[in-house]
Steps between C-alpha positions, in 0.01 A plus 500: 500500500390862459296481823799353681727782381249763615481338842879506528512867399235593756690310768819686413338845478293476821795510743647796309171693527469416869858612560438829314191564708693428819775738389242775446372455855852500642578829326163643603569407862848646488389851405138523614410256778348662809684405824165490685319278246399176679519321164870582473734202556739535793805508270367802309611820673271745321534878463310762704480720190569414137798699377427734210768325295327165556141599415515403131665168587239432769210569264650279228577192705213523752257533209642185343481307827163640613263261314619206711597679823284719720819620671631625166163658422515690830860605427392615155254732671784636714707559186215684329443709814871588510466610136193710593272280288226497761226350282723209398613451861143478625411251224798278588420509871137408430613194306746402772239552773251286307762223507534535878793741543450664840774753418300613196188528719690737727618719211148516360373591846754782520390622157134505607588661832693781329288524186811434291406377153149409620214682666562532874302228676581436865255211522674320214841576654384351831367191324831443322705554817275259689541235230878546501508488881299179505757355260769582757648807332646725775463814288135417460468490879688823563323690220166381626583635844626827351180538300295463816717746692464757223128519568196386308350154507550257784780586742820300487509197726855457641405169663388362164817637343702305757314182410550546127866590544546199725405269213723680252788518750545124487697541178520869405774737627296815447210353699742401778628857510154659497368265769813565705426873489144441618619284790773749592252789504210310656275559197201268485586318823752472778851634460753218475864595448622140516268385220573817302873440524459140386308617193753772420776239530325271250453783250856626559632154411339561159675838469189711554644855548236619746525185710879529510466858625247394767725214611778756538279719717373208711855367550626849588222558755470143627133482399353152489839339561864561589668835455788475255661815355725306263203309357303824473776660296521195272124510437511874430787452257313231307183712486699806397665308217150423373410869503306534827522866602408440866787253528742753350393757761533241777855420391585869505361528853717207607804663345422843649313429825558831677329823396619842622229766508495872577285672766205509264521125449628525143750242382852639483697186421526131570779291643584207277712190546 
C-alpha cells in the first residue's frame, strides 16, 4: 500500500515539476533569448539586448532552466554578460557550447578574438567560428570571414562562406539575409540580383529588419525584379518600425526627395511632400 501511495505521489508531482521547468524556460526566453540563436523556436521573438531592468529576472529563470536546456544555458551567459559578470558568462557559454549550442560557440569565439574574459587567442576563435559555421550558424560564417579579413591566419574564403550560408539559408532568416548580401555584391561568386532579391524576400517574410530594408531598396530601384515605389515604402516602414536606421533614412528621402544646395554644394534645404 505504501509503495502504491508513493507511486501515485510521484505521478502527481512529475507533471507539476515539468510544468515549472517549462515556465522557467518561457520566462527565460521572454527576457533573454537571442533573435539570431538557431536553437530559438520560431514563435520566440527574442531581444537584441537584455534590458537592464530584466537582467535579474533573466539570470534567475535562465539559471533554473539551464540544466535541461542548452538554449537557456546560452541565454544565461547573455544575462551574465549584460550584468558584466564576464567570468560567469564565459562559463555558461562553455557549458552551452559543449552541449552543441552554435550561438554559444560564436560568443566564445568573439571572447577569444577580443581577449574579453579570456586570453586573446585568434586560433581558438577561428576554431569556434568554424565549428559554428559548420553547424549552420550564419554569425559563425560572417565572423569567420571577418576574422580572415582582419589579417592573420588563413585568408577568408568568400566562396566557402557562400556554401556554408547556403546550407543555413534553407531555414534561417539571418543566413538568407547574409547570403543575399553576398549575391547582391558579387562576393564569392557571380553577382545575382534575382537570387539576392528572392533571399531578401524570404527573410523579410520573417520580419528580418535588414532584409526588409534591402527589399525596399530593390523594389525602389527595380533590382532583381519589378520596380514598385509603393511596395518599397511599405518595406521601409516595416523595417523602420523594427528599428532599422537605414530604412528610416530611406523613408525620409522618399518624403523629401529634392535637395537644394548652394554654389559650394552645401545642403540648404529639402523639398518635402
